Amino acid sequence: MLDQQLESLAASTRDRILAAATSDQLEAVRVEVLGRKGTLAEISKGMGKLTPDERKRIGQLLNAAKTNLEAALESRQKQFADAALNARLEAEWIDVTLPAPGPRPGSLHPLTQIQQELEDLFTSMGVAVLDGPEVESEYNNFDALNIPPDHPARDMQDTFWLADGNVLRTHTSPVQVRGMAKLGPPLLMIAPGRVFRNEEVDASHEHTFYQLEGMMVGRDVSIATMLYFMKLLLRHIFGREVTVRLRPGFFPFVEPGFELDIQCLICGGPGCPVCKHSGWVELMPCGLVHPNVLRMGGIDPDEWSGFAFGLGLTRLVMMRYGIDDIRHLQSGDLRFLRQF
Amino acid sequence: MKFSYNWMAELVSGLEATPQELMRLITIKTAECDGVEPFGEHLSNVVAARVLEAEDIPGSHNRKALIDAGALGRHTVVCGAPNCRAGITTAWVQPGTSLGGKQIGRRMFDAIESAGMLASAAELGINKDNEGIVELGDLAPGTPLPRLTPDHVIEVDNKSLTHRPDLWGHHGMAREVAAITGAKLLEPANVSLIPTTPSPVAVSIEDLQLCPRYSALLFENVTVQPSPLWLQQRLQAVGLNPINNIVDVTNFVMAELGQPMHAFDADKLASPAIYVRNAHQDETFTALNGETYTLTPASLVIADAKGAIALAGVIGGMDSAIGDGTTRLLLESANFHAASIRRTSSRLKLRTDASMRFEKSQDPVNTVRGIARAIELLQEVSPGIRMVGGLADAAAPSKPAPVIELRMDWLIRKLGRPIEASQVRNILEALRFEVKDANEGVFEVTVPSWRATKDISIKDDLVEEVGRMIGYATIDPVAPLVPTHPPADNPRRRHFRALRALAAAEGYTEVYNYSFVSEETAQRFGLPGEAHIKVANPISADQGLLRISLVPGIWRNVTENSKYLDTFQLFEIGHEIHRHDGPLANEVPHLVAAVYERHGNTGPFYEAKRLASCMLPGCETRPATAQLHEHPSRAAEVLWRGQTVGRLFEFHPNFVTGRAAVLDLNIAAMEAIGPVEKRYQPIRRFPSSEFDLSVISGKRALVGEIESQIVSFAGAMLESIAFLRQYEGAPLPEGSKSVSFQLSVAARDRTLASEEVAGIRDTIINGMRGLGYDMRV
């Protein structure tokens, strides 16, 4: 008798659980059937009249029915919770394409970018980064670099003279002099910075531009070691192996002096308008440091030897980005600068 | 410097390299070439032709000429030249020739078909004479014009010849070419042509330092006339203007041997004596260019008994110039001190072909070669010319040729590659050095006179000679042996980099501005002209001063960009360059940022302040007296840890349309303050209590000031104070505002009791009331 009662209760309760439409209805079923005063509890009260064997059997059935119903309830409850969560998540739709608040990043000047990149490269090779003033003495800019007064080499650099007799430095080379005094041999240094030449400005000429001076002084510095260093530098700058050639170039502070050319990156050698059909593009002057310059830097040229080079950062930037007018760089025009 | 290929080929026997190849060789071994251009290509299609008949064409200023071109037949040519007449022999440009970019063919002129053209010397590219067609004398019709052949001109970059006095003439370059190619160098000057008899001309040199040598030769029976066309073409090819046969010879020798020369009309000299001396103070001199110069003793002159007849090494004088009537001439071939010539030439702003050569330190030995070469040429171009006596030649005692000790092991170390001693010897000897074995592995190298004046004096110079001749391409890169250690730190660069990264991340785009400013702009910004360093030789008047502020540059950026953009933010890091008492200038790094909004109000100012707070956490701003370019009610000083480090302001509306705020930070001042040393504080274990306070103040009371007053009353328990908002309007009285803050108080060792919190609050309220504020409680 109890068996059937239990069975029909379990069956009807299962139906009601499945039929419950809300979490509240489900709770009502739970209270009515499984609650302390619920139907199951009622049924269990009738067990006192049964034989011990029957009681044990019915007890087991009762427990089983309770466990089953509780599981069904829980599962149904979870369905409601899941649905509620899903509904909330769905309602929380946002437009992911809306622009984010806060400042839009600006950008660094392309000359800054290339300069920082090279500073990082050199620093990683143990090279010190030095600075020198933009207003230099005539002595540091010329005399100490083996360009005495009335030397025709002074014509190679149209100079801005200042009323006080100083100059706006025409190259970063004076930092060689400062570097030798500061670091002493052996040394490895670079000095990037702003330089000035008294020239009319047009698409390919500027009176204000940027150079990076480099210098190494050591015991076994030779043309071969200079070449090694230059190739290392150029591989990094261009991101690939470049073919270089050295040819004679005159700069009073080096002996021998060179112009370093790279094989034209546009045509690869046969000749094109960019390389003026020569297959080569002049990239940087370099050379072994003139013994007079070492001496003026307090370094004994019989014991030490050095190389130096000057890299035109402005030119490099123009080559890298294909900039056809040098005047953009100092125009302050954001339509240009925001491209970098 | 232009080099004629034909000229070089005359000086190098068996030159096989093409002009292009020669240019390449010169570039990689000697000096930079700017290019090679054909010169007078058309000349292979020009022949002599005799005009048989010439008649006017009715209604035209042209004439119809029948010409005889020998084997090339008879042709009708229409010609506009006034001297086109029967009987003359002239130059006929055959149809199918390209001349000066024009195609010469068979064309109709005045209804007559003209075959080719008759050409003037200018049309042929020989000189500037465009008066009429050339008259060639008796040349066989149909034959090519004598010694007028197509040439190529190689342009060598002058800068790369700065150290090579010997390369300012074709023979010097030919010497290089011979050494490079192994071909034979020919000597154009035959010194034995110079008579050994005494000269009637006395030369006295006051200072042999300034004029190490002065050679001169007197000629008579001179005929002044145009040079032969071939000579004119040569000069034209290398960029020298033909003038007359005498002057042309001096220029020809200069272009060939690098030795500048000058010819005086000997009959216009006041004496048979030449004095090389310093100019007298205020001595005047009229040069060949028509200008009159007032000289000082710093300039060297060539003088006769009366006065200056030439500015030594620079230019000749008008009064003694060669003219049509000249019959006797004194030919000068001298050597001058390089720096002295250069000083004179720069002082007088007079650069000539001569001064350009002398300032490179020419070889005194060359003067006599110049004379010898000129004799031969003068005899050709001025038939009947005679020398009067021999060479006048005053000279300083010749200096012994420099000898350089060259150790092979040292040379190899400098080159960074092995090389045989015999190869070194061959290279140096090909370049005309004398090489002797001194010791095992040691050479004694004697420098030739033309390289000894300045170019080569130390062993390092020989590294270049050997290196360029073996070819730098034969040197393989070798990794240097370097002690490795972290490089010296450069904190300023690190700081710049951090500031740049921050500014860019916060929305600012970096600009670079010039270091120059105009007097006018400086004045507009209230910067006194005398505070600036002046440029002695500015490119233009508006770039006459060095900037002592970055603000004018940034203002220009704002003005320019506001033409295209409604809002933008930009910044620059650069140097202010101030005068000071030290030897150089005081260069102070600054960061200047600008924020622009066309339709904004207070936005730009507070955005710039936000950037300041990013760069200088905890910085404060304090109202400042506005400068000329600043909005009088929107200007502040920026303080960081009690020190003034910059300025924050909005541009005065007279300066900018729209709103532009500027932050100007002195990076050196920021560096001087240095980083804050940070110490760890244990995390508080007890909760804090928060409460709000509102202060009623005058409308223009400073929130920053109110806040610090609150802080001063809050005592040690104050953990933080934050501005919440300010409010004006009803129900507050007119002219007042309410400013609200949130405060947080706490103790390290306990939770504050509510009475304690209320106590702190009351203290503040009473304190503020004591200062005259109303408090909303």
CSV table of C-alpha atoms in Angstrom, one decimal, chain B residues 386-708:
chain,number,residue,atom,x,y,z
B,386,ARG,CA,110.2,86.0,-79.1
B,387,MET,CA,111.6,85.5,-75.6
B,388,VAL,CA,113.7,88.4,-74.3
B,389,GLY,CA,116.4,87.1,-72.1
B,390,GLY,CA,116.0,84.1,-69.8
B,391,LEU,CA,114.0,83.3,-66.7
B,392,ALA,CA,113.7,85.7,-63.8
B,393,ASP,CA,113.4,83.3,-60.9
B,394,ALA,CA,113.5,84.4,-57.3
B,395,ALA,CA,112.9,81.6,-54.8
B,396,ALA,CA,113.3,80.6,-51.2
B,397,PRO,CA,115.9,77.9,-50.8
B,398,SER,CA,114.2,74.7,-51.7
B,399,LYS,CA,113.2,72.5,-48.8
B,400,PRO,CA,114.6,69.1,-48.6
B,401,ALA,CA,112.1,66.5,-49.7
B,402,PRO,CA,110.4,64.9,-46.7
B,403,VAL,CA,111.4,61.4,-45.9
B,404,ILE,CA,109.0,59.1,-44.0
B,405,GLU,CA,109.9,56.0,-42.3
B,406,LEU,CA,107.4,53.3,-43.0
B,407,ARG,CA,107.4,50.0,-41.1
B,408,MET,CA,105.7,47.2,-42.8
B,409,ASP,CA,104.3,45.6,-39.6
B,410,TRP,CA,102.8,49.0,-38.7
B,411,LEU,CA,101.3,49.4,-42.1
B,412,ILE,CA,99.8,45.9,-42.0
B,413,ARG,CA,98.3,46.6,-38.6
B,414,LYS,CA,96.7,49.8,-39.9
B,415,LEU,CA,95.4,48.2,-43.0
B,416,GLY,CA,94.2,45.1,-41.2
B,417,ARG,CA,95.4,42.8,-44.0
B,418,PRO,CA,98.7,41.3,-45.0
B,419,ILE,CA,100.6,42.8,-47.9
B,420,GLU,CA,104.0,42.0,-49.5
B,421,ALA,CA,106.8,44.6,-49.1
B,422,SER,CA,107.4,44.4,-52.9
B,423,GLN,CA,103.8,45.4,-53.6
B,424,VAL,CA,104.0,48.4,-51.3
B,425,ARG,CA,107.2,49.5,-53.0
B,426,ASN,CA,105.5,49.1,-56.5
B,427,ILE,CA,102.5,51.1,-55.4
B,428,LEU,CA,104.5,54.0,-53.9
B,429,GLU,CA,106.9,54.1,-56.9
B,430,ALA,CA,104.0,54.2,-59.3
B,431,LEU,CA,102.8,57.3,-57.4
B,432,ARG,CA,106.4,58.7,-57.9
B,433,PHE,CA,107.5,58.3,-54.3
B,434,GLU,CA,111.1,57.2,-53.9
B,435,VAL,CA,111.4,54.1,-51.8
B,436,LYS,CA,114.6,52.9,-50.1
B,437,ASP,CA,115.1,49.9,-47.9
B,438,ALA,CA,116.2,51.2,-44.5
B,439,ASN,CA,116.1,48.1,-42.4
B,440,GLU,CA,114.4,44.8,-42.5
B,441,GLY,CA,110.8,45.6,-43.0
B,442,VAL,CA,111.3,49.3,-43.0
B,443,PHE,CA,111.2,51.6,-45.9
B,444,GLU,CA,112.4,55.2,-46.2
B,445,VAL,CA,109.9,56.9,-48.4
B,446,THR,CA,110.7,60.2,-50.1
B,447,VAL,CA,107.7,62.4,-50.9
B,448,PRO,CA,107.6,64.0,-54.4
B,449,SER,CA,107.5,67.8,-54.3
B,450,TRP,CA,103.9,68.0,-55.6
B,451,ARG,CA,102.6,65.9,-52.7
B,452,ALA,CA,105.0,67.4,-50.0
B,453,THR,CA,103.5,70.9,-49.6
B,454,LYS,CA,100.7,69.8,-47.3
B,455,ASP,CA,99.2,66.6,-48.4
B,456,ILE,CA,101.7,64.0,-47.2
B,457,SER,CA,103.9,64.4,-44.2
B,458,ILE,CA,103.4,61.4,-41.9
B,459,LYS,CA,103.3,57.7,-42.2
B,460,ASP,CA,99.5,57.6,-41.8
B,461,ASP,CA,99.3,59.5,-45.1
B,462,LEU,CA,101.1,56.5,-46.7
B,463,VAL,CA,98.5,54.1,-45.4
B,464,GLU,CA,96.0,55.9,-47.6
B,465,GLU,CA,98.3,55.7,-50.6
B,466,VAL,CA,98.8,52.0,-50.3
B,467,GLY,CA,95.2,51.3,-49.2
B,468,ARG,CA,93.5,53.0,-52.1
B,469,MET,CA,95.8,51.5,-54.6
B,470,ILE,CA,95.5,47.9,-53.4
B,471,GLY,CA,91.8,48.7,-53.3
B,472,TYR,CA,89.8,48.9,-50.1
B,473,ALA,CA,87.7,46.1,-51.4
B,474,THR,CA,90.6,43.7,-50.8
B,475,ILE,CA,90.3,44.3,-47.0
B,476,ASP,CA,88.1,41.9,-45.2
B,477,PRO,CA,86.2,42.9,-42.1
B,478,VAL,CA,87.8,41.8,-38.9
B,479,ALA,CA,86.1,41.8,-35.5
B,480,PRO,CA,88.0,44.2,-33.1
B,481,LEU,CA,89.3,43.0,-29.8
B,482,VAL,CA,87.4,45.2,-27.3
B,483,PRO,CA,87.2,44.9,-23.5
B,484,THR,CA,83.5,44.5,-22.8
B,485,HIS,CA,81.9,46.5,-20.0
B,486,PRO,CA,78.6,48.3,-19.6
B,487,PRO,CA,78.9,51.7,-21.2
B,488,ALA,CA,79.0,54.9,-19.2
B,489,ASP,CA,75.4,55.9,-18.2
B,490,ASN,CA,73.9,59.0,-19.8
B,491,PRO,CA,71.1,59.9,-17.3
B,492,ARG,CA,70.0,63.0,-19.2
B,493,ARG,CA,69.3,60.9,-22.4
B,494,ARG,CA,67.4,58.4,-20.3
B,495,HIS,CA,65.4,61.2,-18.8
B,496,PHE,CA,64.7,62.7,-22.3
B,497,ARG,CA,63.6,59.3,-23.5
B,498,ALA,CA,61.2,58.8,-20.5
B,499,LEU,CA,59.7,62.2,-21.0
B,500,ARG,CA,59.2,61.7,-24.7
B,501,ALA,CA,57.7,58.2,-24.2
B,502,LEU,CA,55.3,59.6,-21.6
B,503,ALA,CA,54.3,62.6,-23.7
B,504,ALA,CA,53.6,60.4,-26.8
B,505,ALA,CA,51.7,57.9,-24.7
B,506,GLU,CA,49.5,60.7,-23.3
B,507,GLY,CA,48.6,61.9,-26.7
B,508,TYR,CA,51.2,64.4,-27.8
B,509,THR,CA,53.1,64.4,-31.1
B,510,GLU,CA,56.7,65.4,-31.2
B,511,VAL,CA,57.9,68.3,-33.3
B,512,TYR,CA,61.4,69.7,-34.0
B,513,ASN,CA,61.8,73.4,-34.4
B,514,TYR,CA,64.8,75.5,-35.4
B,515,SER,CA,67.2,77.0,-33.0
B,516,PHE,CA,66.8,80.4,-34.6
B,517,VAL,CA,64.4,83.2,-33.9
B,518,SER,CA,63.9,86.6,-35.4
B,519,GLU,CA,64.4,89.8,-33.5
B,520,GLU,CA,60.8,90.7,-34.2
B,521,THR,CA,59.4,87.5,-32.8
B,522,ALA,CA,61.6,87.7,-29.7
B,523,GLN,CA,60.2,91.2,-29.1
B,524,ARG,CA,56.7,90.0,-29.5
B,525,PHE,CA,57.3,87.5,-26.8
B,526,GLY,CA,58.9,90.1,-24.5
B,527,LEU,CA,62.3,88.5,-24.9
B,528,PRO,CA,64.9,91.3,-25.0
B,529,GLY,CA,67.1,91.2,-28.1
B,530,GLU,CA,70.3,91.7,-26.1
B,531,ALA,CA,69.6,88.6,-24.0
B,532,HIS,CA,70.2,86.5,-27.1
B,533,ILE,CA,73.3,85.2,-28.8
B,534,LYS,CA,73.4,86.8,-32.2
B,535,VAL,CA,74.4,84.9,-35.4
B,536,ALA,CA,77.1,86.9,-37.1
B,537,ASN,CA,76.2,85.6,-40.6
B,538,PRO,CA,72.5,84.6,-40.6
B,539,ILE,CA,71.0,83.1,-43.7
B,540,SER,CA,68.2,85.7,-43.4
B,541,ALA,CA,67.3,88.5,-41.0
B,542,ASP,CA,64.5,86.4,-39.5
B,543,GLN,CA,67.0,83.8,-38.3
B,544,GLY,CA,69.4,86.2,-36.6
B,545,LEU,CA,69.1,85.2,-33.0
B,546,LEU,CA,69.5,81.9,-31.1
B,547,ARG,CA,66.3,80.9,-29.2
B,548,ILE,CA,66.2,81.5,-25.5
B,549,SER,CA,62.7,80.0,-25.3
B,550,LEU,CA,61.0,77.2,-27.2
B,551,VAL,CA,57.7,79.0,-26.9
B,552,PRO,CA,57.9,81.1,-30.1
B,553,GLY,CA,58.6,77.9,-32.1
B,554,ILE,CA,55.7,76.1,-30.5
B,555,TRP,CA,53.4,79.1,-31.1
B,556,ARG,CA,54.3,78.9,-34.8
B,557,ASN,CA,53.4,75.1,-34.7
B,558,VAL,CA,50.1,76.0,-33.1
B,559,THR,CA,49.3,78.7,-35.6
B,560,GLU,CA,50.2,76.6,-38.6
B,561,ASN,CA,48.4,73.4,-37.5
B,562,SER,CA,45.3,75.3,-36.4
B,563,LYS,CA,44.7,76.0,-40.1
B,564,TYR,CA,44.0,72.3,-40.7
B,565,LEU,CA,43.1,70.8,-37.4
B,566,ASP,CA,40.4,71.7,-34.7
B,567,THR,CA,42.2,70.0,-31.9
B,568,PHE,CA,45.7,68.7,-31.4
B,569,GLN,CA,48.5,68.2,-28.9
B,570,LEU,CA,52.2,68.5,-29.6
B,571,PHE,CA,55.5,68.8,-27.8
B,572,GLU,CA,59.2,69.5,-28.3
B,573,ILE,CA,62.3,68.8,-26.3
B,574,GLY,CA,65.1,71.2,-27.2
B,575,HIS,CA,67.7,73.5,-25.9
B,576,GLU,CA,67.2,77.1,-24.9
B,577,ILE,CA,70.5,78.8,-25.7
B,578,HIS,CA,71.4,81.6,-23.3
B,579,ARG,CA,74.3,83.9,-23.1
B,580,HIS,CA,76.4,83.5,-20.1
B,581,ASP,CA,79.8,84.4,-18.8
B,582,GLY,CA,81.4,81.0,-19.5
B,583,PRO,CA,83.3,80.3,-22.7
B,584,LEU,CA,80.3,78.8,-24.6
B,585,ALA,CA,76.6,79.2,-24.1
B,586,ASN,CA,74.3,78.1,-21.3
B,587,GLU,CA,72.1,75.4,-23.1
B,588,VAL,CA,69.1,74.5,-21.0
B,589,PRO,CA,66.9,71.6,-22.1
B,590,HIS,CA,63.2,72.3,-22.0
B,591,LEU,CA,60.1,70.4,-22.7
B,592,VAL,CA,57.3,72.5,-24.2
B,593,ALA,CA,53.9,71.0,-24.9
B,594,ALA,CA,50.9,72.6,-26.4
B,595,VAL,CA,47.2,71.7,-26.4
B,596,TYR,CA,44.9,73.3,-28.9
B,597,GLU,CA,41.1,73.4,-29.2
B,598,ARG,CA,39.4,75.7,-31.6
B,599,HIS,CA,36.1,75.8,-29.7
B,600,GLY,CA,37.3,75.0,-26.2
B,601,ASN,CA,37.5,77.0,-23.1
B,602,THR,CA,39.3,75.6,-20.0
B,603,GLY,CA,40.0,72.2,-21.6
B,604,PRO,CA,43.4,72.9,-23.1
B,605,PHE,CA,44.7,74.5,-19.9
B,606,TYR,CA,43.7,71.6,-17.7
B,607,GLU,CA,44.8,69.0,-20.2
B,608,ALA,CA,48.3,70.6,-20.2
B,609,LYS,CA,48.1,70.5,-16.4
B,610,ARG,CA,47.3,66.8,-16.6
B,611,LEU,CA,50.4,66.2,-18.6
B,612,ALA,CA,52.4,68.1,-16.0
B,613,SER,CA,51.0,65.8,-13.3
B,614,CYS,CA,52.0,62.8,-15.4
B,615,MET,CA,55.5,64.0,-15.7
B,616,LEU,CA,55.9,65.5,-12.2
B,617,PRO,CA,53.6,63.5,-9.9
B,618,GLY,CA,52.4,65.7,-7.1
B,619,CYS,CA,53.3,69.0,-8.9
B,620,GLU,CA,51.5,72.1,-8.0
B,621,THR,CA,50.5,75.2,-9.9
B,622,ARG,CA,50.4,78.7,-8.6
B,623,PRO,CA,48.9,81.8,-10.3
B,624,ALA,CA,51.6,83.9,-11.9
B,625,THR,CA,51.8,87.3,-13.4
B,626,ALA,CA,51.2,86.8,-17.1
B,627,GLN,CA,53.8,87.6,-19.7
B,628,LEU,CA,53.0,89.4,-23.0
B,629,HIS,CA,52.0,86.3,-24.8
B,630,GLU,CA,50.0,84.8,-21.9
B,631,HIS,CA,46.3,85.1,-21.1
B,632,PRO,CA,46.4,87.5,-18.2
B,633,SER,CA,44.0,85.3,-16.1
B,634,ARG,CA,45.3,82.0,-17.1
B,635,ALA,CA,49.0,81.8,-16.3
B,636,ALA,CA,50.7,79.8,-13.6
B,637,GLU,CA,54.0,78.6,-12.3
B,638,VAL,CA,54.6,74.9,-12.0
B,639,LEU,CA,56.2,73.8,-8.8
B,640,TRP,CA,57.6,70.5,-8.0
B,641,ARG,CA,58.6,69.6,-4.5
B,642,GLY,CA,58.6,73.3,-3.6
B,643,GLN,CA,60.8,74.4,-6.6
B,644,THR,CA,59.7,76.3,-9.7
B,645,VAL,CA,60.3,74.0,-12.7
B,646,GLY,CA,58.1,75.6,-15.3
B,647,ARG,CA,55.1,77.5,-16.5
B,648,LEU,CA,51.6,76.7,-17.5
B,649,PHE,CA,49.5,79.2,-19.5
B,650,GLU,CA,47.0,79.8,-22.2
B,651,PHE,CA,48.1,81.9,-25.1
B,652,HIS,CA,46.8,85.4,-25.1
B,653,PRO,CA,43.9,85.6,-27.6
B,654,ASN,CA,45.9,88.1,-29.6
B,655,PHE,CA,48.3,85.3,-30.4
B,656,VAL,CA,46.0,82.4,-31.2
B,657,THR,CA,42.5,82.0,-32.6
B,658,GLY,CA,40.9,79.4,-30.4
B,659,ARG,CA,42.4,78.1,-27.2
B,660,ALA,CA,45.9,76.9,-26.9
B,661,ALA,CA,47.6,76.1,-23.6
B,662,VAL,CA,51.3,75.6,-23.1
B,663,LEU,CA,53.3,73.7,-20.6
B,664,ASP,CA,56.9,74.8,-20.5
B,665,LEU,CA,59.2,72.6,-18.2
B,666,ASN,CA,62.8,73.3,-17.5
B,667,ILE,CA,64.3,69.8,-17.7
B,668,ALA,CA,67.5,70.9,-16.0
B,669,ALA,CA,65.6,72.2,-13.0
B,670,MET,CA,63.7,68.9,-12.8
B,671,GLU,CA,66.9,67.0,-12.9
B,672,ALA,CA,68.4,69.1,-10.2
B,673,ILE,CA,65.5,68.2,-7.8
B,674,GLY,CA,66.3,64.5,-8.5
B,675,PRO,CA,64.2,61.4,-7.7
B,676,VAL,CA,62.3,60.9,-4.5
B,677,GLU,CA,63.8,58.2,-2.3
B,678,LYS,CA,61.0,55.8,-1.6
B,679,ARG,CA,60.5,53.9,1.6
B,680,TYR,CA,58.0,51.1,2.2
B,681,GLN,CA,55.2,51.7,4.7
B,682,PRO,CA,53.5,48.7,6.2
B,683,ILE,CA,49.9,48.3,5.0
B,684,ARG,CA,47.4,49.8,7.5
B,685,ARG,CA,45.5,47.0,9.4
B,686,PHE,CA,42.7,49.2,10.7
B,687,PRO,CA,39.9,50.6,8.6
B,688,SER,CA,39.7,54.3,7.8
B,689,SER,CA,36.7,56.7,8.1
B,690,GLU,CA,35.6,59.0,5.3
B,691,PHE,CA,33.6,62.1,5.4
B,692,ASP,CA,32.8,65.0,3.1
B,693,LEU,CA,33.3,68.7,3.7
B,694,SER,CA,32.0,71.7,1.8
B,695,VAL,CA,33.5,75.1,2.1
B,696,ILE,CA,31.7,78.3,1.0
B,697,SER,CA,34.2,80.7,-0.3
B,698,GLY,CA,34.6,83.7,-2.6
B,699,LYS,CA,34.2,82.9,-6.3
B,700,ARG,CA,37.9,83.2,-7.1
B,701,ALA,CA,39.3,81.6,-4.0
B,702,LEU,CA,41.8,79.0,-5.0
B,703,VAL,CA,40.8,75.4,-4.5
B,704,GLY,CA,44.5,74.5,-4.0
B,705,GLU,CA,44.7,77.0,-1.2
B,706,ILE,CA,41.5,75.9,0.5
B,707,GLU,CA,42.7,72.3,0.3
B,708,SER,CA,46.0,73.1,2.0
